[in-house]
GROMACS .gro file of C-alpha atoms in nm:
model
  472
    1MET     CA    1   3.286   1.698  -2.309
    2LEU     CA    2   2.971   1.623  -2.174
    3GLY     CA    3   2.828   1.790  -1.828
    4PRO     CA    4   2.683   1.603  -1.560
    5LEU     CA    5   2.335   1.443  -1.611
    6ALA     CA    6   2.025   1.658  -1.455
    7ALA     CA    7   1.918   1.522  -1.141
    8THR     CA    8   1.655   1.271  -1.176
    9ALA     CA    9   1.365   1.252  -0.895
   10ARG     CA   10   1.173   0.925  -0.829
   11ALA     CA   11   0.859   0.983  -0.654
   12GLU     CA   12   0.552   0.805  -0.521
   13SER     CA   13   0.244   0.995  -0.489
   14LEU     CA   14  -0.054   0.906  -0.341
   15ASP     CA   15  -0.435   1.011  -0.240
   16ALA     CA   16  -0.526   1.036   0.131
   17GLN     CA   17  -0.827   0.800   0.247
   18GLY     CA   18  -1.038   0.924   0.519
   19PRO     CA   19  -0.911   1.192   0.762
   20PRO     CA   20  -0.528   1.277   0.938
   21PRO     CA   21  -0.330   1.101   1.022
   22TRP     CA   22  -0.169   0.993   0.655
   23ARG     CA   23   0.070   0.724   0.696
   24VAL     CA   24   0.293   0.718   0.383
   25ALA     CA   25   0.517   0.373   0.273
   26GLY     CA   26   0.786   0.356   0.067
   27ARG     CA   27   1.177   0.449   0.126
   28VAL     CA   28   1.086   0.821   0.195
   29GLY     CA   29   0.832   0.721   0.432
   30PHE     CA   30   0.628   0.926   0.683
   31THR     CA   31   0.292   1.043   0.857
   32VAL     CA   32   0.133   1.340   0.867
   33ASP     CA   33  -0.142   1.488   1.100
   34ALA     CA   34  -0.275   1.821   1.079
   35VAL     CA   35  -0.436   2.073   1.386
   36ALA     CA   36  -0.655   2.345   1.375
   37PHE     CA   37  -0.609   2.623   1.615
   38PRO     CA   38  -0.764   2.951   1.715
   39ASP     CA   39  -0.566   3.241   1.749
   40SER     CA   40  -0.632   3.494   1.974
   41ALA     CA   41  -0.892   3.680   1.771
   42GLY     CA   42  -1.031   3.387   1.670
   43ASN     CA   43  -0.894   3.281   1.334
   44PRO     CA   44  -0.780   2.956   1.263
   45LEU     CA   45  -0.433   2.841   1.188
   46LEU     CA   46  -0.328   2.516   1.096
   47ASP     CA   47  -0.008   2.301   1.264
   48VAL     CA   48   0.091   2.047   1.024
   49TYR     CA   49   0.317   1.780   1.162
   50LEU     CA   50   0.549   1.501   0.972
   51ARG     CA   51   0.684   1.165   1.195
   52VAL     CA   52   0.988   1.043   1.020
   53PRO     CA   53   0.966   0.657   1.180
   54PRO     CA   54   1.293   0.506   1.291
   55ALA     CA   55   1.286   0.245   1.039
   56THR     CA   56   1.286   0.562   0.757
   57VAL     CA   57   1.546   0.772   0.919
   58THR     CA   58   1.818   0.444   0.978
   59ALA     CA   59   1.748   0.380   0.602
   60LEU     CA   60   1.812   0.757   0.443
   61ALA     CA   61   2.137   0.788   0.714
   62ARG     CA   62   2.299   0.470   0.578
   63ASP     CA   63   2.256   0.537   0.220
   64THR     CA   64   2.478   0.904   0.243
   65LEU     CA   65   2.808   0.898   0.230
   66SER     CA   66   2.783   1.037   0.574
   67ASP     CA   67   2.615   0.863   0.782
   68ALA     CA   68   2.367   1.210   0.747
   69ALA     CA   69   2.034   1.276   0.548
   70ARG     CA   70   1.854   1.614   0.466
   71LEU     CA   71   1.482   1.609   0.349
   72ARG     CA   72   1.277   1.944   0.219
   73VAL     CA   73   0.928   1.889   0.338
   74THR     CA   74   0.649   2.158   0.126
   75VAL     CA   75   0.347   2.178   0.262
   76ARG     CA   76   0.080   2.338   0.049
   77LEU     CA   77  -0.265   2.395   0.155
   78SER     CA   78  -0.539   2.519  -0.110
   79GLY     CA   79  -0.931   2.610  -0.054
   80GLY     CA   80  -1.212   2.646  -0.264
   81PHE     CA   81  -1.329   2.965  -0.512
   82GLY     CA   82  -0.997   3.017  -0.656
   83ALA     CA   83  -0.826   3.137  -0.330
   84LYS     CA   84  -0.467   3.140  -0.354
   85PRO     CA   85  -0.301   2.885  -0.215
   86THR     CA   86  -0.034   2.852   0.126
   87GLU     CA   87   0.257   2.713   0.079
   88GLN     CA   88   0.561   2.631   0.351
   89THR     CA   89   0.871   2.461   0.290
   90THR     CA   90   1.127   2.345   0.530
   91GLU     CA   91   1.481   2.158   0.535
   92PHE     CA   92   1.608   1.932   0.834
   93ALA     CA   93   1.862   1.713   0.865
   94LEU     CA   94   1.870   1.335   0.958
   95ALA     CA   95   2.132   1.110   1.115
   96SER     CA   96   2.076   0.780   1.239
   97GLY     CA   97   2.085   0.859   1.589
   98ASP     CA   98   1.760   1.023   1.560
   99SER     CA   99   1.626   0.696   1.547
  100ALA     CA  100   1.665   0.641   1.897
  101GLY     CA  101   1.359   0.600   2.154
  102GLY     CA  102   1.137   0.525   1.887
  103PHE     CA  103   0.952   0.848   1.806
  104GLY     CA  104   1.183   0.904   1.493
  105ARG     CA  105   1.189   1.292   1.402
  106VAL     CA  106   0.912   1.490   1.435
  107VAL     CA  107   0.876   1.823   1.261
  108GLY     CA  108   0.596   2.119   1.231
  109LEU     CA  109   0.510   2.405   1.021
  110ARG     CA  110   0.227   2.622   1.135
  111MET     CA  111   0.017   2.852   0.889
  112PRO     CA  112  -0.297   3.021   0.849
  113VAL     CA  113  -0.615   2.868   0.711
  114ARG     CA  114  -1.008   2.973   0.639
  115PRO     CA  115  -1.283   2.768   0.786
  116GLY     CA  116  -1.443   2.575   0.514
  117PRO     CA  117  -1.297   2.293   0.260
  118GLN     CA  118  -0.946   2.261   0.208
  119LYS     CA  119  -0.699   2.043  -0.006
  120LEU     CA  120  -0.351   1.959   0.184
  121ARG     CA  121  -0.064   1.856  -0.018
  122VAL     CA  122   0.292   1.719   0.185
  123ARG     CA  123   0.591   1.655  -0.027
  124VAL     CA  124   0.848   1.515   0.155
  125GLU     CA  125   1.215   1.501  -0.055
  126ASP     CA  126   1.539   1.329   0.012
  127VAL     CA  127   1.781   1.584  -0.060
  128LEU     CA  128   2.129   1.482  -0.058
  129ALA     CA  129   2.067   1.113  -0.205
  130LYS     CA  130   2.414   1.040  -0.266
  131LYS     CA  131   2.394   0.687  -0.371
  132ARG     CA  132   2.640   0.431  -0.381
  133GLY     CA  133   2.773   0.287  -0.712
  134ILE     CA  134   2.899   0.359  -1.050
  135ILE     CA  135   2.560   0.374  -1.184
  136TYR     CA  136   2.525   0.692  -0.968
  137THR     CA  137   2.817   0.872  -1.106
  138GLY     CA  138   2.811   1.204  -1.242
  139ARG     CA  139   2.466   1.240  -1.195
  140SER     CA  140   2.228   1.334  -0.872
  141VAL     CA  141   1.958   1.124  -0.800
  142THR     CA  142   1.647   1.224  -0.531
  143GLU     CA  143   1.349   1.018  -0.424
  144SER     CA  144   1.041   1.167  -0.310
  145SER     CA  145   0.677   1.064  -0.149
  146THR     CA  146   0.338   1.259  -0.169
  147ILE     CA  147   0.048   1.286  -0.021
  148GLN     CA  148  -0.206   1.453  -0.120
  149GLY     CA  149  -0.629   1.513   0.073
  150PRO     CA  150  -0.959   1.691   0.193
  151LEU     CA  151  -0.933   1.857   0.517
  152THR     CA  152  -1.263   2.021   0.636
  153LEU     CA  153  -1.215   2.291   0.911
  154ALA     CA  154  -1.569   2.369   1.069
  155VAL     CA  155  -1.645   2.741   1.122
  156PRO     CA  156  -1.596   2.828   1.471
  157ARG     CA  157  -1.888   2.923   1.668
  158ARG     CA  158  -1.923   3.324   1.781
  159ASP     CA  159  -1.933   3.288   2.195
  160ALA     CA  160  -1.652   3.013   2.212
  161ASP     CA  161  -1.446   2.787   2.037
  162VAL     CA  162  -1.209   2.508   2.061
  163SER     CA  163  -0.968   2.363   1.904
  164ASP     CA  164  -0.844   1.999   1.751
  165LEU     CA  165  -0.744   1.774   2.026
  166GLU     CA  166  -0.358   1.781   1.980
  167PHE     CA  167  -0.125   1.458   2.076
  168VAL     CA  168   0.175   1.509   2.239
  169TRP     CA  169   0.470   1.229   2.330
  170ALA     CA  170   0.638   1.521   2.590
  171GLU     CA  171   0.637   1.835   2.740
  172GLY     CA  172   0.930   2.082   2.802
  173ALA     CA  173   1.039   2.470   2.867
  174PRO     CA  174   1.026   2.719   2.600
  175GLY     CA  175   1.313   2.735   2.356
  176ALA     CA  176   1.203   2.602   2.055
  177GLY     CA  177   1.025   2.651   1.709
  178ARG     CA  178   0.654   2.867   1.723
  179ALA     CA  179   0.542   2.527   1.587
  180PHE     CA  180   0.594   2.367   1.907
  181GLN     CA  181   0.506   2.627   2.133
  182ARG     CA  182   0.157   2.554   2.346
  183GLY     CA  183   0.044   2.746   2.651
  184GLY     CA  184   0.442   2.844   2.757
  185ALA     CA  185   0.557   2.518   2.713
  186THR     CA  186   0.737   2.324   2.419
  187VAL     CA  187   0.595   2.007   2.270
  188ILE     CA  188   0.683   1.726   2.098
  189PRO     CA  189   0.358   1.660   1.892
  190ASN     CA  190   0.272   1.285   1.795
  191PRO     CA  191   0.179   1.285   1.434
  192GLU     CA  192   0.118   0.910   1.477
  193ARG     CA  193  -0.112   0.954   1.791
  194LEU     CA  194  -0.009   0.656   1.878
  195TYR     CA  195   0.127   0.551   2.277
  196GLY     CA  196   0.208   0.236   2.441
  197LEU     CA  197   0.536   0.085   2.427
  198PHE     CA  198   0.760   0.397   2.433
  199ALA     CA  199   0.513   0.650   2.571
  200THR     CA  200   0.284   0.515   2.836
  201GLY     CA  201   0.135   0.837   2.928
  202LEU     CA  202  -0.133   0.963   2.654
  203ARG     CA  203  -0.108   1.373   2.673
  204ALA     CA  204  -0.328   1.561   2.465
  205ARG     CA  205  -0.315   1.987   2.431
  206PHE     CA  206  -0.625   2.181   2.339
  207THR     CA  207  -0.703   2.580   2.301
  208ALA     CA  208  -1.027   2.738   2.359
  209ARG     CA  209  -1.161   3.056   2.286
  210ALA     CA  210  -1.431   3.313   2.448
  211VAL     CA  211  -1.586   3.615   2.344
  212ALA     CA  212  -1.530   3.711   2.707
  213PRO     CA  213  -1.391   3.561   3.009
  214VAL     CA  214  -1.556   3.252   3.101
  215ALA     CA  215  -1.500   2.984   3.398
  216TRP     CA  216  -1.397   2.651   3.157
  217SER     CA  217  -1.524   2.308   3.309
  218TRP     CA  218  -1.415   1.969   3.151
  219LYS     CA  219  -1.444   1.572   3.112
  220ALA     CA  220  -1.237   1.352   2.883
  221ARG     CA  221  -1.293   0.972   2.815
  222VAL     CA  222  -1.064   0.735   2.662
  223VAL     CA  223  -1.355   0.511   2.460
  224ASP     CA  224  -1.275   0.172   2.284
  225HIS     CA  225  -1.351   0.038   1.970
  226ASP     CA  226  -1.738  -0.086   2.110
  227GLY     CA  227  -1.779   0.248   2.283
  228HIS     CA  228  -1.695   0.143   2.645
  229VAL     CA  229  -1.516   0.388   2.856
  230VAL     CA  230  -1.190   0.245   2.966
  231ALA     CA  231  -1.087   0.573   3.119
  232GLU     CA  232  -1.203   0.928   3.257
  233GLN     CA  233  -1.127   1.254   3.405
  234ASP     CA  234  -1.241   1.585   3.452
  235SER     CA  235  -1.111   1.948   3.547
  236SER     CA  236  -1.188   2.316   3.566
  237ALA     CA  237  -1.000   2.648   3.500
  238PRO     CA  238  -1.090   3.002   3.634
  239ALA     CA  239  -1.234   3.232   3.414
  240THR     CA  240  -1.082   3.348   3.105
  241ALA     CA  241  -1.088   3.434   2.757
  242MET     CA  242  -0.807   3.210   2.631
  243LEU     CA  243  -0.787   2.854   2.767
  244ASP     CA  244  -0.455   2.683   2.716
  245ASP     CA  245  -0.485   2.293   2.862
  246ALA     CA  246  -0.366   2.000   2.861
  247LEU     CA  247  -0.510   1.643   2.964
  248GLY     CA  248  -0.327   1.305   3.031
  249PHE     CA  249  -0.404   0.974   3.128
  250ASP     CA  250  -0.197   0.592   3.202
  251VAL     CA  251  -0.222   0.398   2.939
  252SER     CA  252   0.038   0.118   3.042
  253ALA     CA  253  -0.250  -0.123   3.135
  254ILE     CA  254  -0.505  -0.067   2.831
  255PRO     CA  255  -0.443  -0.318   2.545
  256ALA     CA  256  -0.319  -0.261   2.151
  257GLY     CA  257  -0.589  -0.149   1.920
  258GLY     CA  258  -0.764   0.192   1.870
  259TYR     CA  259  -0.929   0.439   2.077
  260ASP     CA  260  -1.129   0.769   2.063
  261LEU     CA  261  -1.002   1.070   2.297
  262VAL     CA  262  -1.331   1.248   2.355
  263LEU     CA  263  -1.368   1.582   2.491
  264ASP     CA  264  -1.665   1.795   2.651
  265LEU     CA  265  -1.607   2.163   2.735
  266LYS     CA  266  -1.810   2.400   2.859
  267PRO     CA  267  -1.725   2.772   2.906
  268GLY     CA  268  -1.959   2.869   3.149
  269ALA     CA  269  -2.316   2.885   3.111
  270GLY     CA  270  -2.272   2.860   2.733
  271ALA     CA  271  -2.318   2.490   2.526
  272ALA     CA  272  -2.091   2.244   2.550
  273LEU     CA  273  -1.785   2.232   2.276
  274GLN     CA  274  -1.703   1.877   2.215
  275ARG     CA  275  -1.410   1.748   2.016
  276ARG     CA  276  -1.349   1.366   1.928
  277ALA     CA  277  -1.028   1.192   1.776
  278HIS     CA  278  -0.879   0.897   1.722
  279PHE     CA  279  -0.561   0.712   1.841
  280SER     CA  280  -0.374   0.392   1.900
  281ILE     CA  281  -0.226   0.200   2.136
  282ALA     CA  282   0.090  -0.037   2.042
  283TRP     CA  283   0.325  -0.242   2.268
  284HIS     CA  284   0.541  -0.453   2.008
  285PRO     CA  285   0.859  -0.252   1.904
  286GLU     CA  286   0.797  -0.299   1.536
  287SER     CA  287   0.483  -0.116   1.529
  288TRP     CA  288   0.669   0.208   1.648
  289LEU     CA  289   0.978   0.128   1.493
  290ARG     CA  290   0.889  -0.020   1.104
  291ASN     CA  291   0.844   0.160   0.815
  292PRO     CA  292   0.441   0.077   0.745
  293GLY     CA  293   0.531  -0.022   0.414
  294GLU     CA  294   0.699  -0.336   0.554
  295VAL     CA  295   0.400  -0.424   0.780
  296GLU     CA  296   0.196  -0.371   0.475
  297ASP     CA  297   0.409  -0.586   0.271
  298ASP     CA  298   0.408  -0.879   0.550
  299VAL     CA  299  -0.006  -0.854   0.524
  300HIS     CA  300   0.000  -0.917   0.127
  301PHE     CA  301   0.050  -1.292   0.204
  302LEU     CA  302  -0.241  -1.338   0.463
  303LEU     CA  303  -0.515  -1.123   0.399
  304LYS     CA  304  -0.774  -1.030   0.108
  305PRO     CA  305  -0.794  -0.764  -0.100
  306ASP     CA  306  -1.028  -0.565   0.035
  307GLU     CA  307  -0.920  -0.675   0.400
  308GLU     CA  308  -0.547  -0.562   0.320
  309ASP     CA  309  -0.717  -0.215   0.174
  310ALA     CA  310  -0.856  -0.201   0.535
  311PHE     CA  311  -0.534  -0.291   0.747
  312ALA     CA  312  -0.357  -0.025   0.582
  313LEU     CA  313  -0.567   0.257   0.682
  314MET     CA  314  -0.572   0.106   1.066
  315GLY     CA  315  -0.374   0.314   1.319
  316PRO     CA  316  -0.034   0.107   1.458
  317GLY     CA  317  -0.212  -0.007   1.730
  318GLU     CA  318  -0.517  -0.116   1.550
  319GLN     CA  319  -0.280  -0.279   1.305
  320GLU     CA  320  -0.095  -0.490   1.570
  321ALA     CA  321  -0.441  -0.591   1.752
  322TYR     CA  322  -0.573  -0.722   1.422
  323LEU     CA  323  -0.233  -0.916   1.358
  324GLU     CA  324  -0.261  -1.049   1.720
  325ALA     CA  325  -0.609  -1.180   1.714
  326PHE     CA  326  -0.492  -1.350   1.331
  327TRP     CA  327  -0.200  -1.534   1.479
  328ALA     CA  328  -0.364  -1.636   1.779
  329ALA     CA  329  -0.650  -1.835   1.560
  330ARG     CA  330  -0.310  -1.992   1.412
  331ASP     CA  331  -0.117  -2.080   1.717
  332PRO     CA  332  -0.049  -2.476   1.690
  333SER     CA  333   0.022  -2.423   2.094
  334PRO     CA  334  -0.194  -2.212   2.226
  335GLY     CA  335  -0.105  -2.283   2.624
  336THR     CA  336   0.239  -2.170   2.526
  337ALA     CA  337   0.410  -1.810   2.537
  338VAL     CA  338   0.562  -1.864   2.129
  339ASN     CA  339   0.327  -1.847   1.840
  340GLU     CA  340   0.526  -2.105   1.630
  341ALA     CA  341   0.309  -2.006   1.304
  342ARG     CA  342   0.406  -1.614   1.332
  343VAL     CA  343   0.758  -1.744   1.384
  344THR     CA  344   0.784  -1.938   1.110
  345PHE     CA  345   0.583  -1.693   0.904
  346LEU     CA  346   0.854  -1.378   0.972
  347LYS     CA  347   1.162  -1.668   0.959
  348ARG     CA  348   1.022  -1.720   0.619
  349VAL     CA  349   0.963  -1.356   0.515
  350ASP     CA  350   1.350  -1.277   0.611
  351TYR     CA  351   1.522  -1.587   0.429
  352ALA     CA  352   1.337  -1.463   0.107
  353ASN     CA  353   1.448  -1.104   0.149
  354ARG     CA  354   1.786  -1.231   0.137
  355THR     CA  355   1.786  -1.485  -0.055
  356TRP     CA  356   1.580  -1.376  -0.384
  357THR     CA  357   1.562  -0.992  -0.362
  358HIS     CA  358   1.701  -0.799  -0.652
  359ALA     CA  359   1.804  -0.435  -0.607
  360GLY     CA  360   1.595  -0.221  -0.855
  361LEU     CA  361   1.350  -0.527  -0.952
  362VAL     CA  362   1.178  -0.703  -0.684
  363LYS     CA  363   1.194  -0.744  -0.339
  364GLY     CA  364   1.259  -1.117  -0.212
  365MET     CA  365   0.940  -1.230  -0.045
  366PHE     CA  366   0.728  -1.070  -0.364
  367SER     CA  367   0.978  -1.320  -0.651
  368ASP     CA  368   0.815  -1.598  -0.741
  369MET     CA  369   1.040  -1.831  -0.532
  370GLY     CA  370   0.969  -1.588  -0.229
  371ARG     CA  371   0.622  -1.632  -0.267
  372ALA     CA  372   0.622  -2.040  -0.290
  373TYR     CA  373   0.912  -2.063   0.032
  374ILE     CA  374   0.688  -1.847   0.220
  375ARG     CA  375   0.386  -2.048   0.176
  376TYR     CA  376   0.497  -2.388   0.193
  377GLY     CA  377   0.862  -2.345   0.343
  378GLU     CA  378   1.179  -2.538   0.197
  379PRO     CA  379   1.126  -2.793  -0.063
  380THR     CA  380   1.128  -3.198   0.000
  381GLU     CA  381   1.329  -3.169  -0.347
  382ILE     CA  382   1.493  -2.940  -0.562
  383VAL     CA  383   1.602  -2.983  -0.881
  384HIS     CA  384   1.852  -2.757  -0.999
  385GLN     CA  385   2.023  -2.667  -1.349
  386VAL     CA  386   2.198  -2.374  -1.444
  387ILE     CA  387   2.353  -2.485  -1.818
  388PRO     CA  388   2.099  -2.809  -1.875
  389THR     CA  389   2.199  -3.011  -2.149
  390GLY     CA  390   2.077  -3.353  -2.278
  391ASP     CA  391   1.848  -3.596  -2.084
  392ASP     CA  392   1.852  -3.280  -1.789
  393ALA     CA  393   1.761  -3.024  -2.044
  394LEU     CA  394   1.416  -2.853  -1.969
  395ASP     CA  395   1.226  -3.032  -2.191
  396GLY     CA  396   1.297  -3.369  -2.044
  397VAL     CA  397   1.173  -3.233  -1.704
  398LEU     CA  398   0.881  -3.064  -1.906
  399ALA     CA  399   0.786  -3.416  -2.082
  400GLU     CA  400   0.801  -3.611  -1.712
  401LEU     CA  401   0.594  -3.347  -1.571
  402ARG     CA  402   0.345  -3.384  -1.872
  403ALA     CA  403   0.364  -3.812  -1.815
  404THR     CA  404   0.341  -3.760  -1.423
  405GLU     CA  405   0.104  -3.416  -1.374
  406ASP     CA  406  -0.294  -3.395  -1.403
  407ARG     CA  407  -0.252  -2.986  -1.463
  408PRO     CA  408  -0.150  -2.926  -1.835
  409LEU     CA  409   0.164  -2.711  -1.866
  410GLY     CA  410   0.033  -2.425  -2.057
  411ASP     CA  411   0.261  -2.218  -2.264
  412VAL     CA  412   0.596  -2.331  -2.132
  413ASP     CA  413   0.732  -2.388  -2.468
  414GLN     CA  414   1.069  -2.541  -2.573
  415LYS     CA  415   1.319  -2.301  -2.698
  416GLY     CA  416   1.632  -2.314  -2.881
  417PRO     CA  417   1.772  -2.600  -3.144
  418GLY     CA  418   1.923  -2.922  -2.995
  419GLY     CA  419   1.681  -2.920  -2.660
  420ASP     CA  420   1.586  -2.664  -2.400
  421GLN     CA  421   1.871  -2.505  -2.226
  422ARG     CA  422   1.677  -2.245  -2.010
  423PRO     CA  423   1.812  -2.290  -1.695
  424PHE     CA  424   1.539  -2.427  -1.439
  425GLU     CA  425   1.421  -2.513  -1.087
  426LEU     CA  426   1.173  -2.754  -1.020
  427TRP     CA  427   1.089  -2.760  -0.671
  428ILE     CA  428   0.878  -3.044  -0.488
  429TYR     CA  429   0.664  -3.057  -0.232
  430ASP     CA  430   0.535  -3.413  -0.106
  431GLY     CA  431   0.396  -3.575   0.237
  432GLN     CA  432   0.270  -3.372   0.509
  433ILE     CA  433   0.269  -2.990   0.355
  434GLY     CA  434   0.125  -2.744   0.586
  435LEU     CA  435  -0.117  -2.481   0.527
  436PRO     CA  436  -0.007  -2.154   0.346
  437PRO     CA  437  -0.049  -1.888   0.646
  438ASP     CA  438  -0.356  -1.748   0.508
  439ALA     CA  439  -0.551  -2.007   0.512
  440ASP     CA  440  -0.877  -2.013   0.712
  441PRO     CA  441  -0.796  -2.262   1.041
  442LYS     CA  442  -1.146  -2.277   1.123
  443VAL     CA  443  -1.289  -2.455   0.772
  444THR     CA  444  -0.946  -2.623   0.704
  445ASP     CA  445  -0.704  -2.868   0.825
  446ARG     CA  446  -0.363  -2.793   0.909
  447VAL     CA  447  -0.171  -3.014   0.724
  448ARG     CA  448  -0.240  -3.102   0.403
  449HIS     CA  449  -0.111  -3.509   0.242
  450ARG     CA  450  -0.055  -3.391  -0.139
  451ARG     CA  451   0.213  -3.347  -0.373
  452LEU     CA  452   0.289  -3.005  -0.476
  453VAL     CA  453   0.538  -2.917  -0.826
  454PHE     CA  454   0.650  -2.555  -0.904
  455LEU     CA  455   0.857  -2.512  -1.200
  456PHE     CA  456   1.072  -2.210  -1.200
  457VAL     CA  457   1.251  -2.114  -1.558
  458ASP     CA  458   1.567  -1.829  -1.587
  459GLU     CA  459   1.398  -1.693  -1.971
  460HIS     CA  460   1.705  -1.502  -1.998
  461GLY     CA  461   2.029  -1.661  -1.845
  462LEU     CA  462   2.020  -1.339  -1.613
  463GLY     CA  463   1.952  -1.557  -1.248
  464ASP     CA  464   1.604  -1.445  -1.234
  465PHE     CA  465   1.393  -1.746  -1.233
  466ARG     CA  466   0.975  -1.705  -1.281
  467LEU     CA  467   0.698  -1.949  -1.205
  468ARG     CA  468   0.627  -2.128  -1.524
  469TYR     CA  469   0.433  -2.386  -1.423
  470SER     CA  470   0.285  -2.549  -1.049
  471THR     CA  471   0.018  -2.745  -0.929
  472GLU     CA  472  -0.095  -2.584  -0.695
   0.00000   0.00000   0.00000
């Protein structure tokens, strides 16, 4: 009798672009941030924070048998010159209730680190992964995502030093794990560096150290993309060698977008220390709740490849502001509260995913039929043949296309004796055809008068219709 099959891991791995936070799309999607702090002796510690967004929490919990999931996080930090890597692992449970409030689930790990260049690697694995269905009988299937990238930790000044800025969602009384303790308070870190809809108060903590007690003074500023100061404050603290403090801003009136938080800290009569960190503000629920991969899937139909790559590196608030401007330029009725072009696009994406998704093969929006539908909507006419025979066979349609259309048919050849009996669908768009969503409204009319033809063929009779001819 054969024993159970060995566990199978499906992994997605990528290299990070730029400094943290790093966002990982996909089923096991997450965001990771890293913040360096000095301890009382001036030795740096690295706190690595992970956010599992609500969309990932809900999906993973739903895919288990008990409405609960479990993730294993492994953080590996390696330096140069043959230094031994440091690695820590933790496991934690996920339940669908963790998606409430827009924050998802946040965990953290703390590890010692040396100044200089480092390489950070974070792997998140779905431990339980008890998938439903006969194909999973007798085997354990796990999925994981990994991201890795470079970090550079500055060499501290001898007289004084200050940590990175640590963005925080909330603070409370002491009592949680040590990675969440700051200045006698328990904090919920903000790995996403995101504020707005579910957190209108920006809060950031920092730790400063001096070789001897000194009086501290500091000024903090929120700076927009153009360098304009949109908020600022200053404060001071009595003489101490170690300073744990926090700064805060009300961001409820600041629009979506990307911003920099700048801290100028002066230790007594010494030279000022500065720390600068990027964050974003977002006001749409999807900016908080959706898996980043879903947002990137949408813009695949809207942006050029280089624009799409740049979009993927933006924070949620920056992506929101970018899309607001994109759709505002395409709004057919700017004076109304509803942008009909954007609503139509999202409805088409939803319909494509519900109609043409093939589990394990392709997401509906990326199928050939899904792409055509998203670009042009419902066809004027559809010719659908599941078991074509006689005059309704595919070869008859091909002959008609050769006679009526200017574009060559290419390699859509006949198959089998007695006529081509492959199932097919012919989509015809006639008359006024709206522009596809990626068209530039500045250089193109909103409506074109032309005829479009799309021919989809099911080559193997399995219901997988592929585009074999179009006049687009």
